[in-house]
Tab-separated table of C-alpha atoms in Angstrom:
chain	number	residue	atom	x	y	z
A	22	UNK	CA	-107.408	39.738	-109.311
A	23	UNK	CA	-109.288	41.175	-106.341
A	24	UNK	CA	-107.238	41.919	-103.237
A	25	UNK	CA	-109.680	39.985	-101.062
A	26	UNK	CA	-111.800	37.247	-102.586
A	27	UNK	CA	-114.745	35.409	-101.135
A	28	UNK	CA	-117.211	32.893	-102.504
A	29	UNK	CA	-120.375	35.021	-102.861
A	30	UNK	CA	-122.689	32.084	-102.181
A	31	UNK	CA	-125.449	32.050	-101.259
A	32	UNK	CA	-125.025	29.192	-98.879
A	33	UNK	CA	-128.378	27.614	-98.020
A	34	UNK	CA	-128.161	25.362	-94.968
A	35	UNK	CA	-130.635	23.810	-92.523
A	36	UNK	CA	-130.664	24.732	-88.868
A	37	UNK	CA	-128.053	22.802	-86.952
A	38	UNK	CA	-125.692	22.445	-89.910
A	39	UNK	CA	-122.008	23.336	-89.896
A	40	UNK	CA	-120.935	25.761	-92.599
A	41	UNK	CA	-117.514	27.087	-93.564
A	42	UNK	CA	-116.573	30.226	-95.457
A	43	UNK	CA	-113.242	30.854	-97.087
A	44	UNK	CA	-111.402	33.993	-98.045
A	45	UNK	CA	-108.107	34.584	-99.837
A	46	UNK	CA	-106.022	37.763	-99.865
A	47	UNK	CA	-103.284	38.848	-102.229
A	48	UNK	CA	-101.037	41.101	-100.113
A	49	UNK	CA	-98.578	38.945	-98.193
A	50	UNK	CA	-97.713	41.915	-95.963
A	51	UNK	CA	-101.258	42.152	-94.593
A	52	UNK	CA	-101.251	42.721	-90.864
A	53	UNK	CA	-104.671	42.027	-89.338
A	54	UNK	CA	-107.684	40.003	-90.313
A	55	UNK	CA	-111.322	40.102	-89.335
A	56	UNK	CA	-114.767	38.768	-90.047
A	57	UNK	CA	-117.639	41.245	-90.057
A	58	UNK	CA	-121.307	40.369	-90.190
A	59	UNK	CA	-123.819	42.416	-92.174
A	60	UNK	CA	-127.557	41.877	-91.878
A	61	UNK	CA	-129.820	42.759	-94.785
A	62	UNK	CA	-129.886	46.519	-95.361
A	63	UNK	CA	-127.869	47.119	-92.192
A	64	UNK	CA	-124.319	48.186	-91.461
A	65	UNK	CA	-121.419	45.746	-91.035
A	66	UNK	CA	-120.441	44.869	-87.461
A	67	UNK	CA	-117.332	43.153	-86.166
A	68	UNK	CA	-117.895	39.449	-85.608
A	69	UNK	CA	-114.391	38.424	-84.643
A	70	UNK	CA	-110.714	38.986	-85.258
A	71	UNK	CA	-108.647	36.220	-86.829
A	72	UNK	CA	-105.317	35.059	-85.452
A	73	UNK	CA	-102.703	32.636	-86.720
A	74	UNK	CA	-103.302	30.440	-83.700
A	75	UNK	CA	-107.005	30.305	-84.528
A	76	UNK	CA	-109.698	31.622	-82.258
A	77	UNK	CA	-113.112	30.545	-81.156
A	78	UNK	CA	-116.135	32.436	-79.914
A	79	UNK	CA	-118.964	30.112	-79.026
A	80	UNK	CA	-120.158	28.444	-82.217
A	81	UNK	CA	-117.777	30.476	-84.394
A	82	UNK	CA	-114.186	29.525	-85.182
A	83	UNK	CA	-111.821	31.611	-87.288
A	84	UNK	CA	-108.509	30.463	-88.753
A	85	UNK	CA	-105.681	32.219	-90.549
A	86	UNK	CA	-103.124	30.545	-92.773
A	87	UNK	CA	-100.488	33.139	-93.637
A	88	UNK	CA	-98.488	30.765	-95.855
A	89	UNK	CA	-101.490	30.181	-98.096
A	90	UNK	CA	-102.928	33.692	-97.571
A	91	UNK	CA	-106.210	32.171	-96.560
A	92	UNK	CA	-108.794	32.920	-93.860
A	93	UNK	CA	-111.724	30.795	-92.825
A	94	UNK	CA	-114.832	31.068	-90.673
A	95	UNK	CA	-116.628	28.000	-89.363
A	96	UNK	CA	-120.125	28.202	-87.917
A	97	UNK	CA	-121.344	25.183	-85.984
A	98	UNK	CA	-124.942	24.377	-85.100
A	99	UNK	CA	-126.319	27.097	-87.386
A	100	UNK	CA	-129.235	29.163	-86.126
A	101	UNK	CA	-131.866	31.026	-88.108
A	102	UNK	CA	-130.382	34.216	-86.664
A	103	UNK	CA	-127.027	33.463	-88.331
A	104	UNK	CA	-128.564	34.361	-91.704
A	105	UNK	CA	-126.534	37.338	-92.913
A	106	UNK	CA	-123.663	38.319	-95.184
A	107	UNK	CA	-120.191	37.624	-93.795
A	108	UNK	CA	-117.438	39.999	-94.869
A	109	UNK	CA	-113.768	39.050	-94.872
A	110	UNK	CA	-111.724	42.114	-93.925
A	111	UNK	CA	-107.963	42.554	-94.251
A	112	UNK	CA	-105.925	45.407	-92.818
A	113	UNK	CA	-102.768	45.997	-94.829
A	114	UNK	CA	-101.266	48.962	-92.982
A	115	UNK	CA	-101.691	52.730	-92.631
A	116	UNK	CA	-105.325	53.508	-93.354
A	117	UNK	CA	-105.741	50.680	-95.841
A	118	UNK	CA	-108.457	48.168	-95.019
A	119	UNK	CA	-109.780	45.913	-97.754
A	120	UNK	CA	-113.263	44.398	-97.619
A	121	UNK	CA	-114.327	41.279	-99.439
A	122	UNK	CA	-117.614	41.417	-101.309
A	123	UNK	CA	-119.172	39.083	-98.744
A	124	UNK	CA	-120.647	35.606	-98.551
A	125	UNK	CA	-124.404	35.318	-98.068
A	126	UNK	CA	-125.731	32.700	-95.683
A	127	UNK	CA	-129.341	31.575	-95.405
A	128	UNK	CA	-130.213	29.239	-92.558
A	129	UNK	CA	-133.573	27.530	-92.979
A	130	UNK	CA	-135.833	25.847	-90.460
B	19	UNK	CA	-123.000	52.292	-76.538
B	20	UNK	CA	-120.883	53.571	-79.403
B	21	UNK	CA	-122.728	55.391	-82.095
B	22	UNK	CA	-122.166	56.546	-85.644
B	23	UNK	CA	-125.198	58.385	-86.947
B	24	UNK	CA	-125.990	59.114	-90.565
B	25	UNK	CA	-128.717	61.694	-90.713
B	26	UNK	CA	-130.245	60.687	-94.042
B	27	UNK	CA	-131.204	57.055	-94.511
B	28	UNK	CA	-133.011	57.180	-97.847
B	29	UNK	CA	-132.649	59.881	-100.471
B	30	UNK	CA	-133.821	60.313	-104.042
B	31	UNK	CA	-132.063	63.060	-105.968
B	32	UNK	CA	-132.077	64.257	-109.557
B	33	UNK	CA	-129.058	64.182	-111.830
B	34	UNK	CA	-126.994	67.330	-111.351
B	35	UNK	CA	-128.236	68.085	-107.843
B	36	UNK	CA	-125.800	68.730	-104.999
B	37	UNK	CA	-126.082	66.120	-102.284
B	38	UNK	CA	-124.881	66.315	-98.684
B	39	UNK	CA	-124.518	63.240	-96.519
B	40	UNK	CA	-123.854	63.966	-92.861
B	41	UNK	CA	-122.219	61.691	-90.322
B	42	UNK	CA	-121.667	62.180	-86.595
B	43	UNK	CA	-119.839	59.911	-84.142
B	44	UNK	CA	-119.922	60.146	-80.368
B	45	UNK	CA	-116.815	58.079	-79.580
B	46	UNK	CA	-114.186	60.828	-79.896
B	47	UNK	CA	-112.534	58.829	-82.684
B	48	UNK	CA	-109.721	60.438	-84.636
B	49	UNK	CA	-110.436	58.679	-87.921
B	50	UNK	CA	-113.536	58.865	-90.033
B	51	UNK	CA	-114.312	57.284	-93.397
B	52	UNK	CA	-116.817	57.297	-96.196
B	53	UNK	CA	-117.404	54.103	-98.173
B	54	UNK	CA	-119.840	53.093	-100.833
B	55	UNK	CA	-121.145	49.570	-101.087
B	56	UNK	CA	-122.364	48.030	-104.311
B	57	UNK	CA	-123.431	44.419	-104.990
B	58	UNK	CA	-120.488	42.205	-105.867
B	59	UNK	CA	-117.931	44.956	-105.267
B	60	UNK	CA	-117.718	45.116	-101.502
B	61	UNK	CA	-117.010	48.338	-99.679
B	62	UNK	CA	-114.887	50.861	-101.501
B	63	UNK	CA	-113.227	53.775	-99.747
B	64	UNK	CA	-114.119	57.220	-101.054
B	65	UNK	CA	-112.348	59.530	-98.598
B	66	UNK	CA	-111.059	59.433	-95.072
B	67	UNK	CA	-109.948	61.909	-92.441
B	68	UNK	CA	-107.513	61.384	-89.579
B	69	UNK	CA	-107.993	64.783	-87.956
B	70	UNK	CA	-110.091	67.918	-88.110
B	71	UNK	CA	-109.723	69.686	-91.460
B	72	UNK	CA	-107.563	66.830	-92.772
B	73	UNK	CA	-108.736	64.651	-95.634
B	74	UNK	CA	-107.223	62.001	-97.843
B	75	UNK	CA	-108.483	60.417	-101.043
B	76	UNK	CA	-109.468	56.822	-100.971
B	77	UNK	CA	-109.806	54.463	-103.899
B	78	UNK	CA	-112.724	56.169	-105.670
B	79	UNK	CA	-112.753	59.907	-104.841
B	80	UNK	CA	-113.862	61.159	-108.269
B	81	UNK	CA	-117.142	63.052	-108.100
B	82	UNK	CA	-117.013	63.408	-104.326
B	83	UNK	CA	-115.624	65.820	-101.772
B	84	UNK	CA	-115.624	65.832	-97.972
B	85	UNK	CA	-115.555	68.226	-95.069
B	86	UNK	CA	-114.439	67.756	-91.495
B	87	UNK	CA	-114.791	70.967	-89.529
B	88	UNK	CA	-115.334	69.261	-86.167
B	89	UNK	CA	-113.876	66.049	-84.818
B	90	UNK	CA	-117.224	64.339	-84.477
B	91	UNK	CA	-118.628	65.271	-87.889
B	92	UNK	CA	-117.629	64.137	-91.380
B	93	UNK	CA	-119.659	65.154	-94.413
B	94	UNK	CA	-119.686	63.677	-97.890
B	95	UNK	CA	-120.631	65.967	-100.764
B	96	UNK	CA	-121.667	65.011	-104.263
B	97	UNK	CA	-121.212	68.249	-106.178
B	98	UNK	CA	-123.310	67.151	-109.147
B	99	UNK	CA	-125.009	63.823	-108.628
B	100	UNK	CA	-124.966	61.293	-111.439
B	101	UNK	CA	-126.858	58.038	-111.873
B	102	UNK	CA	-123.684	55.989	-111.366
B	103	UNK	CA	-123.525	57.368	-107.836
B	104	UNK	CA	-126.678	55.483	-106.903
B	105	UNK	CA	-125.461	53.313	-104.047
B	106	UNK	CA	-125.412	52.711	-100.310
B	107	UNK	CA	-123.040	55.043	-98.515
B	108	UNK	CA	-121.532	54.027	-95.207
B	109	UNK	CA	-119.801	56.329	-92.770
B	110	UNK	CA	-117.358	54.773	-90.316
B	111	UNK	CA	-114.973	55.732	-87.547
B	112	UNK	CA	-112.025	54.131	-85.770
B	113	UNK	CA	-109.768	55.009	-82.899
B	114	UNK	CA	-106.017	55.487	-83.244
B	115	UNK	CA	-103.787	53.435	-85.497
B	116	UNK	CA	-105.171	51.151	-88.148
B	117	UNK	CA	-106.403	47.625	-87.544
B	118	UNK	CA	-108.838	48.633	-84.811
B	119	UNK	CA	-112.544	47.902	-84.830
B	120	UNK	CA	-114.424	49.854	-87.472
B	121	UNK	CA	-117.766	51.264	-86.346
B	122	UNK	CA	-120.246	51.956	-89.110
B	123	UNK	CA	-123.308	54.099	-89.367
B	124	UNK	CA	-126.555	52.520	-90.540
B	125	UNK	CA	-125.990	53.624	-94.122
B	126	UNK	CA	-127.542	56.121	-96.517
B	127	UNK	CA	-129.329	54.721	-99.535
B	128	UNK	CA	-129.009	57.203	-102.384
B	129	UNK	CA	-130.888	56.917	-105.647
B	130	UNK	CA	-130.047	59.379	-108.411
B	131	UNK	CA	-132.662	59.615	-111.156
């Protein structure tokens, strides 16, 4: 079983749609959680951190459920520019950071 | 603006050649990393360094070595390139203790023929 698992997609949605990505992690002692965004043939960049209380940044909402070892990212009112791969990232301590394989999103006009 | 620079973006090398991938960061970060990214596998850690001249193996160090002679520079070396090392290589840096934002370079696309 992978330490961090994501649905690879691709998710194909129309502009304006709401889309949700899920991620599960296996190490219950994991400390910090993040979503990174990676555009085609580019480097990953931090999108947002994920907290147990949930956090929102504009159209993006991230949630963490420690009991179920589950992280989610919700994108509302999708834009063409949201098309990218979204990486679930889990920090487990020391220098250990685990990256999911990513979920691809295509937003179409 | 923070910057991690990988000097070679696209390389084609022959099997058995020695390959150097250079990475420089301008943020005075203590920690630097080399990852490779392959479809369906996510990013996998090759080596990391938490200080000058210090290096630690990551999850897939076989066939690779690294060098960190200066704080801002971290090099990845493939002593004898093989076709299974064809991949995208990403350099990254972070400040201080773990869990902080990871800053990546633009990536080096290596093809070994």
